[in-house]
Structure formats: structure tokens, C-alpha cells
Amino acid sequence: MSRTDTTPTASNQAARFAFPHSSTPTRCQLTPRLFDFTNGDRAADRAATDKRLAQARRACAGCPIATDCLKWALANKHLTRHGIWAATTPGQRTDLRNRLTDRLGPDWINVLADRDQARRERAAAARHQPLTVNQARIVRLDRELNGPMPRQPLTPKDQQRNYDRLVHALTA
Ligand code: SF4
């Protein structure tokens, strides 16, 4: 399984978790050898394998897409039979899949994907929630009194001055 080839190809279930996008190359793409791992590696040279494992795990711990990488790796068993993904070994991923099956049932991939989708929809809805009449009135008044939102963050002193003006206008 190549680190650059992360396109799901098997079941429809697994395809619900695409490999997460990263705006910068991940450590496993830059140094894939570090993330090579099969269960027999320890038998050959335990100390060297453990050292490499620890390095890979540290790299994953600092990876911005680690959470989604783990979900992808768990859902796409056929693509992740070997290697370290999101700091887990193949054996640990098997344990996690078994626990998810116990907790969420045999359809756990769809259950997780549905939850993720519901979370994304709630976040999108919250972003597009229209302002109430009162909120819109305050925003308009703030703009009239204090001008448009500046590009630079306001100093605490300016924030307080703007706030005082607003309170004064609302209570006058
Ligand atoms: S978390 Fe996943 S994508 Fe990030 S470095 Fe580790 S294996 Fe690569």
C-alpha cells in the first residue's frame, strides 16, 4: 500500500471515509519508510523496530489530520493491513475495529459516517444561522457608531471605547 495512493477502492461502507486532505505534505508522505510496519518486524530486530515505531507515533501525534486519518484507516481495512496509520499498528487497529463492532454493531462504519455527517451539517447550519432582529439591530448600530470592522484586531482600550459607545446608544 503506497502512502501516496490512499484512494478507497473496496466496499461502499469504507468509501464513506475518504483519506483526509492536508494542505501540507504529511510526515508519512515525506518519509514513508518510517511508517512501514508489519507484525513480524519485531521478531527481526525488536529494538530498531520499537525505535522507528516511537518516531512514527510522535510524527502522527503532531499531524493535523490524525483524527480523520485514524477513521479512514479503520474503515479502509483492505488498504491498511500493514503500516503505521494515525500512530496505530495493524494489531491495534484490529482491536479498535472489534471494540467499535461491540459498541456500535457490525455497521459501525456507517454509524460513524452518519455521525460525522450530522456534525458537519450542524456546524454548517450554525454558521448560516440568520441573525435575530435584535442582533441585526445591534450590528447595524455598532457599524454606525464605530465604523466598519477594522482589518487589525482592536486594542483592549478601543474595544472598551466601542462597547461604551454602543451601550450608551442602546440605553439613551
Ligand atoms: S496521522 Fe496519518 S496522515 Fe498523519 S502522519 Fe500519521 S499516518 Fe500520516
PDB file of C-alpha atoms and ligand atoms in Angstrom:
ATOM      1  CA  MET A   1       0.000   0.000   0.000  1.00  0.00           C
ATOM      2  CA  SER A   2       1.609   3.236  -1.119  1.00  0.00           C
ATOM      3  CA  ARG A   3       1.420   6.298   1.109  1.00  0.00           C
ATOM      4  CA  THR A   4       0.561   8.394  -1.910  1.00  0.00           C
ATOM      5  CA  ASP A   5      -2.210   6.032  -3.057  1.00  0.00           C
ATOM      6  CA  THR A   6      -4.919   6.497  -0.477  1.00  0.00           C
ATOM      7  CA  THR A   7      -7.987   6.181  -2.670  1.00  0.00           C
ATOM      8  CA  PRO A   8     -10.532   3.789  -1.171  1.00  0.00           C
ATOM      9  CA  THR A   9     -11.393   1.033  -3.604  1.00  0.00           C
ATOM     10  CA  ALA A  10     -13.341  -1.592  -1.675  1.00  0.00           C
ATOM     11  CA  SER A  11     -16.786  -1.533  -0.134  1.00  0.00           C
ATOM     12  CA  ASN A  12     -19.249   1.339  -0.254  1.00  0.00           C
ATOM     13  CA  GLN A  13     -19.052   1.500   3.513  1.00  0.00           C
ATOM     14  CA  ALA A  14     -15.324   2.197   3.534  1.00  0.00           C
ATOM     15  CA  ALA A  15     -15.715   4.722   0.721  1.00  0.00           C
ATOM     16  CA  ARG A  16     -17.680   6.909   3.137  1.00  0.00           C
ATOM     17  CA  PHE A  17     -14.340   7.814   4.720  1.00  0.00           C
ATOM     18  CA  ALA A  18     -12.073   9.444   2.169  1.00  0.00           C
ATOM     19  CA  PHE A  19      -8.448   9.989   3.065  1.00  0.00           C
ATOM     20  CA  PRO A  20      -8.356  13.456   4.688  1.00  0.00           C
ATOM     21  CA  HIS A  21      -6.908  16.373   2.792  1.00  0.00           C
ATOM     22  CA  SER A  22      -3.804  18.046   4.147  1.00  0.00           C
ATOM     23  CA  SER A  23      -2.665  21.411   2.834  1.00  0.00           C
ATOM     24  CA  THR A  24       0.954  20.412   3.504  1.00  0.00           C
ATOM     25  CA  PRO A  25       2.601  17.032   2.896  1.00  0.00           C
ATOM     26  CA  THR A  26       2.250  14.713   5.875  1.00  0.00           C
ATOM     27  CA  ARG A  27       5.256  13.071   7.518  1.00  0.00           C
ATOM     28  CA  CYS A  28       4.194   9.693   6.208  1.00  0.00           C
ATOM     29  CA  GLN A  29       4.268  11.052   2.665  1.00  0.00           C
ATOM     30  CA  LEU A  30       7.648  12.678   3.187  1.00  0.00           C
ATOM     31  CA  THR A  31       9.301   9.721   4.959  1.00  0.00           C
ATOM     32  CA  PRO A  32       7.170   6.650   4.204  1.00  0.00           C
ATOM     33  CA  ARG A  33       9.881   4.206   5.330  1.00  0.00           C
ATOM     34  CA  LEU A  34       9.393   5.370   8.903  1.00  0.00           C
ATOM     35  CA  PHE A  35       5.777   4.187   8.806  1.00  0.00           C
ATOM     36  CA  ASP A  36       6.438   0.733   7.346  1.00  0.00           C
ATOM     37  CA  PHE A  37       5.402  -1.911   9.819  1.00  0.00           C
ATOM     38  CA  THR A  38       4.223  -5.495   9.769  1.00  0.00           C
ATOM     39  CA  ASN A  39       3.566  -7.636  12.788  1.00  0.00           C
ATOM     40  CA  GLY A  40       6.704  -9.721  12.126  1.00  0.00           C
ATOM     41  CA  ASP A  41       9.107  -6.755  12.185  1.00  0.00           C
ATOM     42  CA  ARG A  42       9.759  -7.015  15.915  1.00  0.00           C
ATOM     43  CA  ALA A  43      10.996 -10.578  15.603  1.00  0.00           C
ATOM     44  CA  ALA A  44      13.804  -9.448  13.294  1.00  0.00           C
ATOM     45  CA  ASP A  45      15.102  -6.518  15.348  1.00  0.00           C
ATOM     46  CA  ARG A  46      12.932  -5.506  18.250  1.00  0.00           C
ATOM     47  CA  ALA A  47      14.990  -2.518  19.418  1.00  0.00           C
ATOM     48  CA  ALA A  48      15.244  -0.938  15.966  1.00  0.00           C
ATOM     49  CA  THR A  49      11.556  -1.570  15.256  1.00  0.00           C
ATOM     50  CA  ASP A  50      10.449  -0.068  18.562  1.00  0.00           C
ATOM     51  CA  LYS A  51      12.598   2.997  17.940  1.00  0.00           C
ATOM     52  CA  ARG A  52      11.080   3.500  14.496  1.00  0.00           C
ATOM     53  CA  LEU A  53       7.589   2.928  15.909  1.00  0.00           C
ATOM     54  CA  ALA A  54       8.144   5.590  18.541  1.00  0.00           C
ATOM     55  CA  GLN A  55       9.337   8.061  15.898  1.00  0.00           C
ATOM     56  CA  ALA A  56       6.331   7.345  13.680  1.00  0.00           C
ATOM     57  CA  ARG A  57       3.960   7.741  16.610  1.00  0.00           C
ATOM     58  CA  ARG A  58       5.492  11.086  17.524  1.00  0.00           C
ATOM     59  CA  ALA A  59       5.074  12.229  13.929  1.00  0.00           C
ATOM     60  CA  CYS A  60       1.407  11.165  13.933  1.00  0.00           C
ATOM     61  CA  ALA A  61       0.811  12.885  17.270  1.00  0.00           C
ATOM     62  CA  GLY A  62       1.715  16.201  15.627  1.00  0.00           C
ATOM     63  CA  CYS A  63      -0.203  15.553  12.419  1.00  0.00           C
ATOM     64  CA  PRO A  64      -3.144  17.931  11.816  1.00  0.00           C
ATOM     65  CA  ILE A  65      -5.227  15.226  10.133  1.00  0.00           C
ATOM     66  CA  ALA A  66      -4.567  12.413  12.624  1.00  0.00           C
ATOM     67  CA  THR A  67      -8.182  12.015  13.800  1.00  0.00           C
ATOM     68  CA  ASP A  68      -9.561  11.704  10.294  1.00  0.00           C
ATOM     69  CA  CYS A  69      -6.600   9.548   9.274  1.00  0.00           C
ATOM     70  CA  LEU A  70      -7.496   7.095  12.044  1.00  0.00           C
ATOM     71  CA  LYS A  71     -11.137   6.910  10.952  1.00  0.00           C
ATOM     72  CA  TRP A  72     -10.032   6.375   7.359  1.00  0.00           C
ATOM     73  CA  ALA A  73      -7.540   3.670   8.392  1.00  0.00           C
ATOM     74  CA  LEU A  74     -10.130   1.829  10.488  1.00  0.00           C
ATOM     75  CA  ALA A  75     -12.779   1.975   7.774  1.00  0.00           C
ATOM     76  CA  ASN A  76     -10.392   1.003   4.971  1.00  0.00           C
ATOM     77  CA  LYS A  77      -9.047  -2.256   6.337  1.00  0.00           C
ATOM     78  CA  HIS A  78      -8.138  -3.530   2.870  1.00  0.00           C
ATOM     79  CA  LEU A  79      -5.791  -0.561   2.347  1.00  0.00           C
ATOM     80  CA  THR A  80      -4.192  -0.596   5.779  1.00  0.00           C
ATOM     81  CA  ARG A  81      -3.258  -4.197   6.510  1.00  0.00           C
ATOM     82  CA  HIS A  82       0.310  -3.026   7.090  1.00  0.00           C
ATOM     83  CA  GLY A  83       1.989   0.095   8.314  1.00  0.00           C
ATOM     84  CA  ILE A  84       1.533   2.702  10.992  1.00  0.00           C
ATOM     85  CA  TRP A  85      -1.506   4.885  10.438  1.00  0.00           C
ATOM     86  CA  ALA A  86      -2.504   7.555  12.941  1.00  0.00           C
ATOM     87  CA  ALA A  87       0.013   6.098  15.409  1.00  0.00           C
ATOM     88  CA  THR A  88      -1.611   2.651  15.393  1.00  0.00           C
ATOM     89  CA  THR A  89      -0.181  -0.727  14.392  1.00  0.00           C
ATOM     90  CA  PRO A  90      -2.261  -3.247  12.379  1.00  0.00           C
ATOM     91  CA  GLY A  91      -2.930  -5.197  15.597  1.00  0.00           C
ATOM     92  CA  GLN A  92      -4.163  -2.110  17.423  1.00  0.00           C
ATOM     93  CA  ARG A  93      -6.464  -1.251  14.528  1.00  0.00           C
ATOM     94  CA  THR A  94      -7.925  -4.748  14.675  1.00  0.00           C
ATOM     95  CA  ASP A  95      -8.619  -4.256  18.397  1.00  0.00           C
ATOM     96  CA  LEU A  96     -10.225  -0.884  17.733  1.00  0.00           C
ATOM     97  CA  ARG A  97     -12.426  -2.332  14.963  1.00  0.00           C
ATOM     98  CA  ASN A  98     -13.543  -5.099  17.316  1.00  0.00           C
ATOM     99  CA  ARG A  99     -14.389  -2.566  20.001  1.00  0.00           C
ATOM    100  CA  LEU A 100     -16.331  -0.435  17.539  1.00  0.00           C
ATOM    101  CA  THR A 101     -18.267  -3.515  16.419  1.00  0.00           C
ATOM    102  CA  ASP A 102     -19.109  -4.305  20.052  1.00  0.00           C
ATOM    103  CA  ARG A 103     -20.195  -0.734  20.771  1.00  0.00           C
ATOM    104  CA  LEU A 104     -21.920   0.293  17.544  1.00  0.00           C
ATOM    105  CA  GLY A 105     -22.736  -3.017  15.846  1.00  0.00           C
ATOM    106  CA  PRO A 106     -21.473  -4.582  12.618  1.00  0.00           C
ATOM    107  CA  ASP A 107     -22.492  -1.491  10.627  1.00  0.00           C
ATOM    108  CA  TRP A 108     -20.176   0.747  12.704  1.00  0.00           C
ATOM    109  CA  ILE A 109     -18.600   2.380   9.648  1.00  0.00           C
ATOM    110  CA  ASN A 110     -21.950   3.755   8.522  1.00  0.00           C
ATOM    111  CA  VAL A 111     -22.850   4.725  12.083  1.00  0.00           C
ATOM    112  CA  LEU A 112     -19.617   6.731  12.419  1.00  0.00           C
ATOM    113  CA  ALA A 113     -20.009   8.264   8.963  1.00  0.00           C
ATOM    114  CA  ASP A 114     -23.611   9.289   9.737  1.00  0.00           C
ATOM    115  CA  ARG A 115     -22.494  10.920  12.989  1.00  0.00           C
ATOM    116  CA  ASP A 116     -19.718  12.811  11.209  1.00  0.00           C
ATOM    117  CA  GLN A 117     -22.133  13.993   8.560  1.00  0.00           C
ATOM    118  CA  ALA A 118     -24.667  15.133  11.156  1.00  0.00           C
ATOM    119  CA  ARG A 119     -21.884  17.043  12.984  1.00  0.00           C
ATOM    120  CA  ARG A 120     -20.806  18.759   9.758  1.00  0.00           C
ATOM    121  CA  GLU A 121     -24.399  19.700   8.958  1.00  0.00           C
ATOM    122  CA  ARG A 122     -24.948  21.137  12.434  1.00  0.00           C
ATOM    123  CA  ALA A 123     -21.741  23.189  12.122  1.00  0.00           C
ATOM    124  CA  ALA A 124     -22.769  24.454   8.673  1.00  0.00           C
ATOM    125  CA  ALA A 125     -26.250  25.335   9.938  1.00  0.00           C
ATOM    126  CA  ALA A 126     -24.760  27.217  12.900  1.00  0.00           C
ATOM    127  CA  ARG A 127     -22.532  29.213  10.535  1.00  0.00           C
ATOM    128  CA  HIS A 128     -25.506  30.218   8.406  1.00  0.00           C
ATOM    129  CA  GLN A 129     -27.958  30.904  11.211  1.00  0.00           C
ATOM    130  CA  PRO A 130     -29.545  34.281  10.379  1.00  0.00           C
ATOM    131  CA  LEU A 131     -29.228  36.997  12.999  1.00  0.00           C
ATOM    132  CA  THR A 132     -32.271  37.736  15.111  1.00  0.00           C
ATOM    133  CA  VAL A 133     -33.883  41.161  14.640  1.00  0.00           C
ATOM    134  CA  ASN A 134     -32.269  42.436  17.820  1.00  0.00           C
ATOM    135  CA  GLN A 135     -28.826  41.089  16.918  1.00  0.00           C
ATOM    136  CA  ALA A 136     -29.054  42.684  13.459  1.00  0.00           C
ATOM    137  CA  ARG A 137     -30.047  45.995  15.045  1.00  0.00           C
ATOM    138  CA  ILE A 138     -27.026  45.935  17.360  1.00  0.00           C
ATOM    139  CA  VAL A 139     -24.671  45.077  14.492  1.00  0.00           C
ATOM    140  CA  ARG A 140     -26.079  47.998  12.432  1.00  0.00           C
ATOM    141  CA  LEU A 141     -25.802  50.385  15.342  1.00  0.00           C
ATOM    142  CA  ASP A 142     -22.243  49.274  16.097  1.00  0.00           C
ATOM    143  CA  ARG A 143     -21.282  49.943  12.483  1.00  0.00           C
ATOM    144  CA  GLU A 144     -22.861  53.400  12.568  1.00  0.00           C
ATOM    145  CA  LEU A 145     -21.136  54.342  15.827  1.00  0.00           C
ATOM    146  CA  ASN A 146     -17.780  52.622  15.483  1.00  0.00           C
ATOM    147  CA  GLY A 147     -17.341  52.242  11.724  1.00  0.00           C
ATOM    148  CA  PRO A 148     -16.650  49.061   9.746  1.00  0.00           C
ATOM    149  CA  MET A 149     -14.766  46.169  11.314  1.00  0.00           C
ATOM    150  CA  PRO A 150     -11.041  47.017  11.103  1.00  0.00           C
ATOM    151  CA  ARG A 151      -8.613  44.567   9.474  1.00  0.00           C
ATOM    152  CA  GLN A 152      -6.331  44.580  12.513  1.00  0.00           C
ATOM    153  CA  PRO A 153      -7.564  43.350  15.910  1.00  0.00           C
ATOM    154  CA  LEU A 154      -8.724  46.187  18.169  1.00  0.00           C
ATOM    155  CA  THR A 155      -6.698  47.043  21.253  1.00  0.00           C
ATOM    156  CA  PRO A 156      -8.467  46.348  24.582  1.00  0.00           C
ATOM    157  CA  LYS A 157      -8.787  50.128  25.019  1.00  0.00           C
ATOM    158  CA  ASP A 158     -10.509  50.566  21.628  1.00  0.00           C
ATOM    159  CA  GLN A 159     -12.766  47.592  22.331  1.00  0.00           C
ATOM    160  CA  GLN A 160     -13.862  49.159  25.584  1.00  0.00           C
ATOM    161  CA  ARG A 161     -14.460  52.557  23.911  1.00  0.00           C
ATOM    162  CA  ASN A 162     -16.605  50.958  21.183  1.00  0.00           C
ATOM    163  CA  TYR A 163     -18.504  48.941  23.754  1.00  0.00           C
ATOM    164  CA  ASP A 164     -19.183  52.039  25.883  1.00  0.00           C
ATOM    165  CA  ARG A 165     -20.491  53.939  22.846  1.00  0.00           C
ATOM    166  CA  LEU A 166     -22.788  51.070  21.972  1.00  0.00           C
ATOM    167  CA  VAL A 167     -24.145  50.676  25.494  1.00  0.00           C
ATOM    168  CA  HIS A 168     -24.672  54.421  25.751  1.00  0.00           C
ATOM    169  CA  ALA A 169     -26.639  54.489  22.463  1.00  0.00           C
ATOM    170  CA  LEU A 170     -28.754  51.488  23.441  1.00  0.00           C
ATOM    171  CA  THR A 171     -29.629  52.857  26.854  1.00  0.00           C
ATOM    172  CA  ALA A 172     -30.055  56.520  25.906  1.00  0.00           C
TER     173      ALA A 172
HETATM  174  S1  SF4 B   1      -1.622  10.736  11.231  1.00  0.00           S
HETATM  175 FE1  SF4 B   1      -1.903   9.628   9.305  1.00  0.00          FE
HETATM  176  S2  SF4 B   1      -1.547  11.151   7.705  1.00  0.00           S
HETATM  177 FE2  SF4 B   1      -0.677  11.955   9.605  1.00  0.00          FE
HETATM  178  S3  SF4 B   1       1.481  11.319   9.577  1.00  0.00           S
HETATM  179 FE3  SF4 B   1       0.344   9.760  10.715  1.00  0.00          FE
HETATM  180  S4  SF4 B   1      -0.192   8.197   9.194  1.00  0.00           S
HETATM  181 FE4  SF4 B   1       0.390  10.059   8.077  1.00  0.00          FE
END
